[in-house]
JSON list of C-alpha atoms in Angstrom, two decimals:
[
{"chain": "G", "resi": 5, "resn": "LYS", "atom": "CA", "xyz": [27.88, 13.92, 78.62]},
{"chain": "G", "resi": 6, "resn": "ALA", "atom": "CA", "xyz": [28.95, 13.72, 75.01]},
{"chain": "G", "resi": 7, "resn": "GLY", "atom": "CA", "xyz": [28.73, 16.99, 73.13]},
{"chain": "G", "resi": 8, "resn": "VAL", "atom": "CA", "xyz": [26.88, 17.83, 69.96]},
{"chain": "G", "resi": 9, "resn": "THR", "atom": "CA", "xyz": [28.21, 15.86, 67.03]},
{"chain": "G", "resi": 10, "resn": "GLN", "atom": "CA", "xyz": [27.88, 16.70, 63.36]},
{"chain": "G", "resi": 11, "resn": "THR", "atom": "CA", "xyz": [28.64, 14.57, 60.36]},
{"chain": "G", "resi": 12, "resn": "PRO", "atom": "CA", "xyz": [30.31, 14.84, 58.00]},
{"chain": "G", "resi": 13, "resn": "ARG", "atom": "CA", "xyz": [32.85, 17.45, 59.06]},
{"chain": "G", "resi": 14, "resn": "TYR", "atom": "CA", "xyz": [33.79, 18.36, 55.50]},
{"chain": "G", "resi": 15, "resn": "LEU", "atom": "CA", "xyz": [31.90, 18.00, 52.25]},
{"chain": "G", "resi": 16, "resn": "ILE", "atom": "CA", "xyz": [32.56, 19.01, 48.68]},
{"chain": "G", "resi": 17, "resn": "LYS", "atom": "CA", "xyz": [29.69, 19.11, 46.20]},
{"chain": "G", "resi": 18, "resn": "THR", "atom": "CA", "xyz": [29.03, 20.61, 42.79]},
{"chain": "G", "resi": 19, "resn": "ARG", "atom": "CA", "xyz": [26.32, 23.03, 41.78]},
{"chain": "G", "resi": 20, "resn": "GLY", "atom": "CA", "xyz": [22.93, 21.44, 41.34]},
{"chain": "G", "resi": 21, "resn": "GLN", "atom": "CA", "xyz": [23.58, 18.55, 43.68]},
{"chain": "G", "resi": 22, "resn": "GLN", "atom": "CA", "xyz": [21.87, 18.09, 47.00]},
{"chain": "G", "resi": 23, "resn": "VAL", "atom": "CA", "xyz": [23.36, 17.43, 50.40]},
{"chain": "G", "resi": 24, "resn": "THR", "atom": "CA", "xyz": [22.21, 16.08, 53.75]},
{"chain": "G", "resi": 25, "resn": "LEU", "atom": "CA", "xyz": [23.93, 17.03, 56.99]},
{"chain": "G", "resi": 26, "resn": "SER", "atom": "CA", "xyz": [23.40, 15.27, 60.28]},
{"chain": "G", "resi": 27, "resn": "CYS", "atom": "CA", "xyz": [23.38, 16.45, 63.87]},
{"chain": "G", "resi": 28, "resn": "SER", "atom": "CA", "xyz": [23.17, 14.48, 67.10]},
{"chain": "G", "resi": 29, "resn": "PRO", "atom": "CA", "xyz": [22.25, 16.67, 70.08]},
{"chain": "G", "resi": 30, "resn": "ILE", "atom": "CA", "xyz": [23.34, 16.30, 73.66]},
{"chain": "G", "resi": 31, "resn": "SER", "atom": "CA", "xyz": [21.46, 13.50, 75.35]},
{"chain": "G", "resi": 32, "resn": "GLY", "atom": "CA", "xyz": [18.19, 14.79, 76.77]},
{"chain": "G", "resi": 33, "resn": "HIS", "atom": "CA", "xyz": [18.07, 17.92, 74.62]},
{"chain": "G", "resi": 34, "resn": "ARG", "atom": "CA", "xyz": [14.98, 18.13, 72.49]},
{"chain": "G", "resi": 35, "resn": "SER", "atom": "CA", "xyz": [15.70, 21.36, 70.65]},
{"chain": "G", "resi": 36, "resn": "VAL", "atom": "CA", "xyz": [18.02, 21.45, 67.66]},
{"chain": "G", "resi": 37, "resn": "SER", "atom": "CA", "xyz": [18.77, 24.64, 65.76]},
{"chain": "G", "resi": 38, "resn": "TRP", "atom": "CA", "xyz": [20.71, 25.04, 62.55]},
{"chain": "G", "resi": 39, "resn": "TYR", "atom": "CA", "xyz": [22.82, 28.02, 61.52]},
{"chain": "G", "resi": 40, "resn": "GLN", "atom": "CA", "xyz": [24.78, 29.00, 58.44]},
{"chain": "G", "resi": 41, "resn": "GLN", "atom": "CA", "xyz": [28.06, 30.81, 59.00]},
{"chain": "G", "resi": 42, "resn": "THR", "atom": "CA", "xyz": [29.86, 32.70, 56.25]},
{"chain": "G", "resi": 43, "resn": "PRO", "atom": "CA", "xyz": [32.52, 35.43, 56.40]},
{"chain": "G", "resi": 44, "resn": "GLY", "atom": "CA", "xyz": [30.20, 37.89, 54.70]},
{"chain": "G", "resi": 45, "resn": "GLN", "atom": "CA", "xyz": [26.91, 37.24, 56.49]},
{"chain": "G", "resi": 46, "resn": "GLY", "atom": "CA", "xyz": [28.09, 35.91, 59.85]},
{"chain": "G", "resi": 47, "resn": "LEU", "atom": "CA", "xyz": [25.92, 33.46, 61.77]},
{"chain": "G", "resi": 48, "resn": "GLN", "atom": "CA", "xyz": [22.40, 33.22, 60.39]},
{"chain": "G", "resi": 49, "resn": "PHE", "atom": "CA", "xyz": [19.55, 31.23, 61.84]},
{"chain": "G", "resi": 50, "resn": "LEU", "atom": "CA", "xyz": [18.12, 28.59, 59.51]},
{"chain": "G", "resi": 51, "resn": "PHE", "atom": "CA", "xyz": [15.51, 26.76, 61.58]},
{"chain": "G", "resi": 52, "resn": "GLU", "atom": "CA", "xyz": [14.77, 25.12, 64.88]},
{"chain": "G", "resi": 53, "resn": "TYR", "atom": "CA", "xyz": [13.20, 21.78, 65.63]},
{"chain": "G", "resi": 54, "resn": "PHE", "atom": "CA", "xyz": [11.69, 20.75, 68.94]},
{"chain": "G", "resi": 55, "resn": "SER", "atom": "CA", "xyz": [10.12, 17.36, 69.53]},
{"chain": "G", "resi": 56, "resn": "GLU", "atom": "CA", "xyz": [10.13, 16.60, 65.79]},
{"chain": "G", "resi": 57, "resn": "THR", "atom": "CA", "xyz": [8.32, 19.83, 64.87]},
{"chain": "G", "resi": 58, "resn": "GLN", "atom": "CA", "xyz": [9.81, 22.82, 63.14]},
{"chain": "G", "resi": 59, "resn": "ARG", "atom": "CA", "xyz": [9.22, 25.69, 65.56]},
{"chain": "G", "resi": 60, "resn": "ASN", "atom": "CA", "xyz": [10.94, 28.56, 63.79]},
{"chain": "G", "resi": 61, "resn": "LYS", "atom": "CA", "xyz": [12.44, 29.32, 60.43]},
{"chain": "G", "resi": 62, "resn": "GLY", "atom": "CA", "xyz": [14.86, 31.96, 59.25]},
{"chain": "G", "resi": 63, "resn": "ASN", "atom": "CA", "xyz": [14.90, 33.79, 55.94]},
{"chain": "G", "resi": 64, "resn": "PHE", "atom": "CA", "xyz": [16.28, 31.10, 53.70]},
{"chain": "G", "resi": 65, "resn": "PRO", "atom": "CA", "xyz": [14.80, 29.73, 50.46]},
{"chain": "G", "resi": 66, "resn": "GLY", "atom": "CA", "xyz": [12.80, 26.54, 50.39]},
{"chain": "G", "resi": 67, "resn": "ARG", "atom": "CA", "xyz": [15.86, 24.65, 49.12]},
{"chain": "G", "resi": 68, "resn": "PHE", "atom": "CA", "xyz": [16.89, 24.50, 52.76]},
{"chain": "G", "resi": 69, "resn": "SER", "atom": "CA", "xyz": [14.89, 22.01, 54.75]},
{"chain": "G", "resi": 70, "resn": "GLY", "atom": "CA", "xyz": [15.26, 19.83, 57.78]},
{"chain": "G", "resi": 71, "resn": "ARG", "atom": "CA", "xyz": [13.70, 17.28, 60.00]},
{"chain": "G", "resi": 72, "resn": "GLN", "atom": "CA", "xyz": [14.04, 15.86, 63.46]},
{"chain": "G", "resi": 73, "resn": "PHE", "atom": "CA", "xyz": [13.64, 12.26, 64.48]},
{"chain": "G", "resi": 74, "resn": "SER", "atom": "CA", "xyz": [12.07, 10.81, 67.60]},
{"chain": "G", "resi": 75, "resn": "ASN", "atom": "CA", "xyz": [15.51, 10.43, 69.20]},
{"chain": "G", "resi": 76, "resn": "SER", "atom": "CA", "xyz": [16.06, 14.21, 68.65]},
{"chain": "G", "resi": 77, "resn": "ARG", "atom": "CA", "xyz": [18.70, 13.67, 65.99]},
{"chain": "G", "resi": 78, "resn": "SER", "atom": "CA", "xyz": [18.26, 16.14, 63.17]},
{"chain": "G", "resi": 79, "resn": "GLU", "atom": "CA", "xyz": [19.13, 16.34, 59.52]},
{"chain": "G", "resi": 80, "resn": "MET", "atom": "CA", "xyz": [19.37, 19.33, 57.27]},
{"chain": "G", "resi": 81, "resn": "ASN", "atom": "CA", "xyz": [19.01, 19.10, 53.51]},
{"chain": "G", "resi": 82, "resn": "VAL", "atom": "CA", "xyz": [19.98, 21.58, 50.84]},
{"chain": "G", "resi": 83, "resn": "SER", "atom": "CA", "xyz": [18.78, 20.87, 47.32]},
{"chain": "G", "resi": 84, "resn": "THR", "atom": "CA", "xyz": [19.98, 22.32, 44.04]},
{"chain": "G", "resi": 85, "resn": "LEU", "atom": "CA", "xyz": [23.17, 23.61, 45.55]},
{"chain": "G", "resi": 86, "resn": "GLU", "atom": "CA", "xyz": [24.49, 27.02, 44.56]},
{"chain": "G", "resi": 87, "resn": "LEU", "atom": "CA", "xyz": [27.98, 28.42, 44.92]},
{"chain": "G", "resi": 88, "resn": "GLY", "atom": "CA", "xyz": [26.69, 30.78, 47.61]},
{"chain": "G", "resi": 89, "resn": "ASP", "atom": "CA", "xyz": [25.71, 27.83, 49.79]},
{"chain": "G", "resi": 90, "resn": "SER", "atom": "CA", "xyz": [29.37, 27.26, 50.59]},
{"chain": "G", "resi": 91, "resn": "ALA", "atom": "CA", "xyz": [29.53, 27.83, 54.33]},
{"chain": "G", "resi": 92, "resn": "LEU", "atom": "CA", "xyz": [30.04, 26.33, 57.74]},
{"chain": "G", "resi": 93, "resn": "TYR", "atom": "CA", "xyz": [26.78, 24.77, 58.89]},
{"chain": "G", "resi": 94, "resn": "LEU", "atom": "CA", "xyz": [26.42, 24.66, 62.63]},
{"chain": "G", "resi": 95, "resn": "CYS", "atom": "CA", "xyz": [23.95, 22.76, 64.69]},
{"chain": "G", "resi": 96, "resn": "ALA", "atom": "CA", "xyz": [23.13, 23.62, 68.30]},
{"chain": "G", "resi": 97, "resn": "SER", "atom": "CA", "xyz": [21.10, 21.79, 70.89]},
{"chain": "G", "resi": 98, "resn": "SER", "atom": "CA", "xyz": [19.38, 23.07, 74.00]},
{"chain": "G", "resi": 99, "resn": "SER", "atom": "CA", "xyz": [17.02, 21.85, 76.64]},
{"chain": "G", "resi": 100, "resn": "LEU", "atom": "CA", "xyz": [14.41, 24.53, 75.99]},
{"chain": "G", "resi": 101, "resn": "ALA", "atom": "CA", "xyz": [12.76, 25.54, 72.76]},
{"chain": "G", "resi": 102, "resn": "GLY", "atom": "CA", "xyz": [12.86, 28.91, 71.10]},
{"chain": "G", "resi": 103, "resn": "GLY", "atom": "CA", "xyz": [16.42, 29.88, 71.92]},
{"chain": "G", "resi": 104, "resn": "ASP", "atom": "CA", "xyz": [15.46, 30.66, 75.50]},
{"chain": "G", "resi": 105, "resn": "SER", "atom": "CA", "xyz": [18.40, 28.88, 77.05]},
{"chain": "G", "resi": 106, "resn": "GLU", "atom": "CA", "xyz": [22.06, 28.20, 76.49]},
{"chain": "G", "resi": 107, "resn": "GLN", "atom": "CA", "xyz": [22.75, 26.51, 73.18]},
{"chain": "G", "resi": 108, "resn": "PHE", "atom": "CA", "xyz": [25.51, 23.96, 72.78]},
{"chain": "G", "resi": 109, "resn": "PHE", "atom": "CA", "xyz": [27.12, 24.00, 69.37]},
{"chain": "G", "resi": 110, "resn": "GLY", "atom": "CA", "xyz": [28.71, 21.23, 67.39]},
{"chain": "G", "resi": 111, "resn": "PRO", "atom": "CA", "xyz": [31.95, 21.72, 65.45]},
{"chain": "G", "resi": 112, "resn": "GLY", "atom": "CA", "xyz": [30.09, 22.31, 62.21]},
{"chain": "G", "resi": 113, "resn": "THR", "atom": "CA", "xyz": [30.10, 20.85, 58.71]},
{"chain": "G", "resi": 114, "resn": "ARG", "atom": "CA", "xyz": [32.19, 22.75, 56.20]},
{"chain": "G", "resi": 115, "resn": "LEU", "atom": "CA", "xyz": [30.37, 22.60, 52.86]},
{"chain": "G", "resi": 116, "resn": "THR", "atom": "CA", "xyz": [32.16, 23.66, 49.71]},
{"chain": "G", "resi": 117, "resn": "VAL", "atom": "CA", "xyz": [30.15, 23.97, 46.51]},
{"chain": "G", "resi": 118, "resn": "LEU", "atom": "CA", "xyz": [32.17, 23.97, 43.28]},
{"chain": "C", "resi": 14, "resn": "GLY", "atom": "CA", "xyz": [41.89, 27.21, 61.19]},
{"chain": "C", "resi": 15, "resn": "GLU", "atom": "CA", "xyz": [38.68, 28.32, 59.57]},
{"chain": "C", "resi": 16, "resn": "SER", "atom": "CA", "xyz": [37.97, 31.99, 59.22]},
{"chain": "C", "resi": 17, "resn": "VAL", "atom": "CA", "xyz": [34.75, 33.10, 60.86]},
{"chain": "C", "resi": 18, "resn": "GLY", "atom": "CA", "xyz": [34.88, 36.62, 59.52]},
{"chain": "C", "resi": 19, "resn": "LEU", "atom": "CA", "xyz": [37.40, 38.40, 57.34]},
{"chain": "C", "resi": 20, "resn": "HIS", "atom": "CA", "xyz": [36.53, 41.97, 58.29]},
{"chain": "C", "resi": 21, "resn": "LEU", "atom": "CA", "xyz": [35.44, 41.78, 61.89]},
{"chain": "C", "resi": 22, "resn": "PRO", "atom": "CA", "xyz": [36.02, 44.60, 64.34]},
{"chain": "C", "resi": 23, "resn": "THR", "atom": "CA", "xyz": [39.17, 43.78, 66.23]},
{"chain": "C", "resi": 24, "resn": "LEU", "atom": "CA", "xyz": [40.19, 44.44, 69.80]},
{"chain": "C", "resi": 25, "resn": "SER", "atom": "CA", "xyz": [43.82, 43.98, 70.76]},
{"chain": "C", "resi": 26, "resn": "VAL", "atom": "CA", "xyz": [44.73, 43.89, 74.46]},
{"chain": "C", "resi": 27, "resn": "GLN", "atom": "CA", "xyz": [47.78, 43.12, 76.54]},
{"chain": "C", "resi": 28, "resn": "GLU", "atom": "CA", "xyz": [47.78, 39.95, 78.57]},
{"chain": "C", "resi": 29, "resn": "GLY", "atom": "CA", "xyz": [46.58, 40.73, 82.07]},
{"chain": "C", "resi": 30, "resn": "ASP", "atom": "CA", "xyz": [44.55, 43.78, 81.06]},
{"chain": "C", "resi": 31, "resn": "ASN", "atom": "CA", "xyz": [40.78, 43.90, 81.12]},
{"chain": "C", "resi": 32, "resn": "SER", "atom": "CA", "xyz": [38.85, 43.61, 77.85]},
{"chain": "C", "resi": 33, "resn": "ILE", "atom": "CA", "xyz": [35.52, 45.19, 77.00]},
{"chain": "C", "resi": 34, "resn": "ILE", "atom": "CA", "xyz": [33.60, 44.00, 73.98]},
{"chain": "C", "resi": 35, "resn": "ASN", "atom": "CA", "xyz": [30.51, 45.93, 72.97]},
{"chain": "C", "resi": 36, "resn": "CYS", "atom": "CA", "xyz": [27.41, 44.98, 71.06]},
{"chain": "C", "resi": 37, "resn": "ALA", "atom": "CA", "xyz": [24.31, 46.83, 69.90]},
{"chain": "C", "resi": 38, "resn": "TYR", "atom": "CA", "xyz": [21.19, 44.73, 69.57]},
{"chain": "C", "resi": 39, "resn": "SER", "atom": "CA", "xyz": [18.27, 45.45, 67.35]},
{"chain": "C", "resi": 40, "resn": "ASN", "atom": "CA", "xyz": [14.99, 44.49, 68.98]},
{"chain": "C", "resi": 41, "resn": "SER", "atom": "CA", "xyz": [13.77, 46.26, 72.10]},
{"chain": "C", "resi": 42, "resn": "ALA", "atom": "CA", "xyz": [11.43, 43.31, 72.71]},
{"chain": "C", "resi": 43, "resn": "SER", "atom": "CA", "xyz": [14.30, 40.83, 73.04]},
{"chain": "C", "resi": 44, "resn": "ASP", "atom": "CA", "xyz": [14.37, 39.40, 76.53]},
{"chain": "C", "resi": 45, "resn": "TYR", "atom": "CA", "xyz": [17.33, 37.05, 76.59]},
{"chain": "C", "resi": 46, "resn": "PHE", "atom": "CA", "xyz": [20.92, 37.80, 75.61]},
{"chain": "C", "resi": 47, "resn": "ILE", "atom": "CA", "xyz": [23.94, 35.56, 75.36]},
{"chain": "C", "resi": 48, "resn": "TRP", "atom": "CA", "xyz": [27.63, 35.93, 74.71]},
{"chain": "C", "resi": 49, "resn": "TYR", "atom": "CA", "xyz": [29.44, 33.20, 72.79]},
{"chain": "C", "resi": 50, "resn": "LYS", "atom": "CA", "xyz": [33.13, 32.64, 72.10]},
{"chain": "C", "resi": 51, "resn": "GLN", "atom": "CA", "xyz": [34.30, 30.98, 68.92]},
{"chain": "C", "resi": 52, "resn": "GLU", "atom": "CA", "xyz": [37.81, 29.69, 68.47]},
{"chain": "C", "resi": 53, "resn": "SER", "atom": "CA", "xyz": [39.23, 28.79, 65.10]},
{"chain": "C", "resi": 54, "resn": "GLY", "atom": "CA", "xyz": [37.88, 25.49, 63.84]},
{"chain": "C", "resi": 55, "resn": "LYS", "atom": "CA", "xyz": [35.25, 25.16, 66.55]},
{"chain": "C", "resi": 56, "resn": "GLY", "atom": "CA", "xyz": [31.61, 25.97, 67.06]},
{"chain": "C", "resi": 57, "resn": "PRO", "atom": "CA", "xyz": [30.56, 28.85, 69.31]},
{"chain": "C", "resi": 58, "resn": "GLN", "atom": "CA", "xyz": [30.83, 28.19, 73.04]},
{"chain": "C", "resi": 59, "resn": "PHE", "atom": "CA", "xyz": [28.52, 29.74, 75.65]},
{"chain": "C", "resi": 60, "resn": "ILE", "atom": "CA", "xyz": [30.17, 32.26, 77.98]},
{"chain": "C", "resi": 61, "resn": "ILE", "atom": "CA", "xyz": [27.43, 34.01, 79.89]},
{"chain": "C", "resi": 62, "resn": "ASP", "atom": "CA", "xyz": [23.83, 35.07, 79.52]},
{"chain": "C", "resi": 63, "resn": "ILE", "atom": "CA", "xyz": [21.50, 37.70, 80.94]},
{"chain": "C", "resi": 64, "resn": "ARG", "atom": "CA", "xyz": [17.76, 38.23, 80.94]},
{"chain": "C", "resi": 65, "resn": "SER", "atom": "CA", "xyz": [16.12, 41.58, 80.33]},
{"chain": "C", "resi": 66, "resn": "ASN", "atom": "CA", "xyz": [15.06, 41.97, 83.96]},
{"chain": "C", "resi": 67, "resn": "MET", "atom": "CA", "xyz": [18.71, 42.32, 84.96]},
{"chain": "C", "resi": 68, "resn": "ASP", "atom": "CA", "xyz": [21.35, 44.97, 84.27]},
{"chain": "C", "resi": 69, "resn": "LYS", "atom": "CA", "xyz": [24.44, 43.02, 85.22]},
{"chain": "C", "resi": 70, "resn": "ARG", "atom": "CA", "xyz": [25.53, 39.46, 85.67]},
{"chain": "C", "resi": 71, "resn": "GLN", "atom": "CA", "xyz": [28.90, 38.11, 86.70]},
{"chain": "C", "resi": 72, "resn": "GLY", "atom": "CA", "xyz": [30.61, 34.86, 85.96]},
{"chain": "C", "resi": 73, "resn": "GLN", "atom": "CA", "xyz": [34.13, 33.63, 86.40]},
{"chain": "C", "resi": 74, "resn": "ARG", "atom": "CA", "xyz": [36.32, 36.49, 85.07]},
{"chain": "C", "resi": 75, "resn": "VAL", "atom": "CA", "xyz": [33.44, 37.71, 82.90]},
{"chain": "C", "resi": 76, "resn": "THR", "atom": "CA", "xyz": [30.71, 40.27, 83.42]},
{"chain": "C", "resi": 77, "resn": "VAL", "atom": "CA", "xyz": [27.85, 41.11, 81.10]},
{"chain": "C", "resi": 78, "resn": "LEU", "atom": "CA", "xyz": [26.15, 44.51, 81.26]},
{"chain": "C", "resi": 79, "resn": "LEU", "atom": "CA", "xyz": [22.81, 45.23, 79.67]},
{"chain": "C", "resi": 80, "resn": "ASN", "atom": "CA", "xyz": [21.55, 48.73, 78.93]},
{"chain": "C", "resi": 81, "resn": "LYS", "atom": "CA", "xyz": [18.04, 48.41, 77.59]},
{"chain": "C", "resi": 82, "resn": "THR", "atom": "CA", "xyz": [17.62, 52.14, 77.14]},
{"chain": "C", "resi": 83, "resn": "VAL", "atom": "CA", "xyz": [20.16, 52.27, 74.35]},
{"chain": "C", "resi": 84, "resn": "LYS", "atom": "CA", "xyz": [19.94, 48.58, 73.39]},
{"chain": "C", "resi": 85, "resn": "HIS", "atom": "CA", "xyz": [23.54, 47.90, 74.29]},
{"chain": "C", "resi": 86, "resn": "LEU", "atom": "CA", "xyz": [25.28, 44.86, 75.64]},
{"chain": "C", "resi": 87, "resn": "SER", "atom": "CA", "xyz": [28.87, 44.56, 76.80]},
{"chain": "C", "resi": 88, "resn": "LEU", "atom": "CA", "xyz": [31.15, 41.75, 77.85]},
{"chain": "C", "resi": 89, "resn": "GLN", "atom": "CA", "xyz": [33.97, 42.48, 80.25]},
{"chain": "C", "resi": 90, "resn": "ILE", "atom": "CA", "xyz": [36.80, 39.98, 80.61]},
{"chain": "C", "resi": 91, "resn": "ALA", "atom": "CA", "xyz": [39.05, 40.47, 83.61]},
{"chain": "C", "resi": 92, "resn": "ALA", "atom": "CA", "xyz": [42.77, 39.70, 83.48]},
{"chain": "C", "resi": 93, "resn": "THR", "atom": "CA", "xyz": [42.65, 38.68, 79.81]},
{"chain": "C", "resi": 94, "resn": "GLN", "atom": "CA", "xyz": [44.70, 35.61, 78.97]},
{"chain": "C", "resi": 95, "resn": "PRO", "atom": "CA", "xyz": [46.11, 34.31, 75.66]},
{"chain": "C", "resi": 96, "resn": "GLY", "atom": "CA", "xyz": [43.47, 31.59, 75.72]},
{"chain": "C", "resi": 97, "resn": "ASP", "atom": "CA", "xyz": [40.80, 34.28, 75.49]},
{"chain": "C", "resi": 98, "resn": "SER", "atom": "CA", "xyz": [41.86, 35.07, 71.91]},
{"chain": "C", "resi": 99, "resn": "ALA", "atom": "CA", "xyz": [38.83, 34.26, 69.79]},
{"chain": "C", "resi": 100, "resn": "VAL", "atom": "CA", "xyz": [35.83, 35.80, 68.06]},
{"chain": "C", "resi": 101, "resn": "TYR", "atom": "CA", "xyz": [33.10, 36.90, 70.45]},
{"chain": "C", "resi": 102, "resn": "PHE", "atom": "CA", "xyz": [29.45, 37.07, 69.43]},
{"chain": "C", "resi": 103, "resn": "CYS", "atom": "CA", "xyz": [26.54, 38.61, 71.22]},
{"chain": "C", "resi": 104, "resn": "ALA", "atom": "CA", "xyz": [23.16, 37.06, 70.53]},
{"chain": "C", "resi": 105, "resn": "GLU", "atom": "CA", "xyz": [19.61, 38.09, 71.29]},
{"chain": "C", "resi": 106, "resn": "ASN", "atom": "CA", "xyz": [16.53, 35.95, 71.51]},
{"chain": "C", "resi": 107, "resn": "GLU", "atom": "CA", "xyz": [14.05, 37.68, 69.24]},
{"chain": "C", "resi": 108, "resn": "GLY", "atom": "CA", "xyz": [10.68, 36.06, 68.78]},
{"chain": "C", "resi": 109, "resn": "PHE", "atom": "CA", "xyz": [11.99, 32.60, 69.57]},
{"chain": "C", "resi": 110, "resn": "LYS", "atom": "CA", "xyz": [14.86, 32.99, 67.12]},
{"chain": "C", "resi": 111, "resn": "THR", "atom": "CA", "xyz": [18.44, 33.60, 68.10]},
{"chain": "C", "resi": 112, "resn": "ILE", "atom": "CA", "xyz": [19.96, 36.50, 66.21]},
{"chain": "C", "resi": 113, "resn": "PHE", "atom": "CA", "xyz": [23.72, 36.81, 66.30]},
{"chain": "C", "resi": 114, "resn": "GLY", "atom": "CA", "xyz": [25.76, 39.97, 66.04]},
{"chain": "C", "resi": 115, "resn": "ALA", "atom": "CA", "xyz": [28.60, 40.28, 63.58]},
{"chain": "C", "resi": 116, "resn": "GLY", "atom": "CA", "xyz": [31.26, 39.38, 66.13]},
{"chain": "C", "resi": 117, "resn": "THR", "atom": "CA", "xyz": [34.43, 40.97, 67.49]},
{"chain": "C", "resi": 118, "resn": "ARG", "atom": "CA", "xyz": [37.86, 39.43, 67.16]},
{"chain": "C", "resi": 119, "resn": "LEU", "atom": "CA", "xyz": [39.91, 39.62, 70.35]},
{"chain": "C", "resi": 120, "resn": "PHE", "atom": "CA", "xyz": [43.70, 39.42, 70.13]},
{"chain": "C", "resi": 121, "resn": "VAL", "atom": "CA", "xyz": [45.65, 39.00, 73.34]},
{"chain": "C", "resi": 122, "resn": "LYS", "atom": "CA", "xyz": [49.27, 40.08, 73.19]},
{"chain": "C", "resi": 123, "resn": "ALA", "atom": "CA", "xyz": [51.66, 38.23, 75.45]}
]
């Protein structure tokens, strides 16, 4: 099976812009979770989608949003970018919802906000 | 490679020795725990998991121990190899969210 893929791998934006990141889960997985990873805060949960519905959300401002399509592919959007949004954004897929099973991570999208 | 943490706790072991990585979790109601390994430039990779109705689980060269009394999790790696050098994260499933620990960097000296 192909693994989790994320596009783009690297992205440079300026403050105030918005960005959309994409994640394709492992075939057959219906749960997609997004995480932000920074040296200072570590890995932080953003949200989880299962069967096109957001199931859980972490403590991030409303500028962070996402969606999931009928084929389980997911996108994450960050609007009005701030310098502090610079991070590695990781997507993970799993067969069960709610983090109750092994998650398979993609390589991440490295976002740099200037 | 990309840095996953500039000030992580670090464990340095000699190749062939056993490694023990410890983790304290926060929520006594968490019922599912996972260890992940992250190498530079890659996403975290599943190593082993354990549910709260167990105290110990073994995999290939790895063992996870769960002590619910003190909310402590440990990962034991037998016969540590250079390829085991990475950052290791424990994670707990808390209310349908996965909460990751800060991570421990493992260095394996040849």
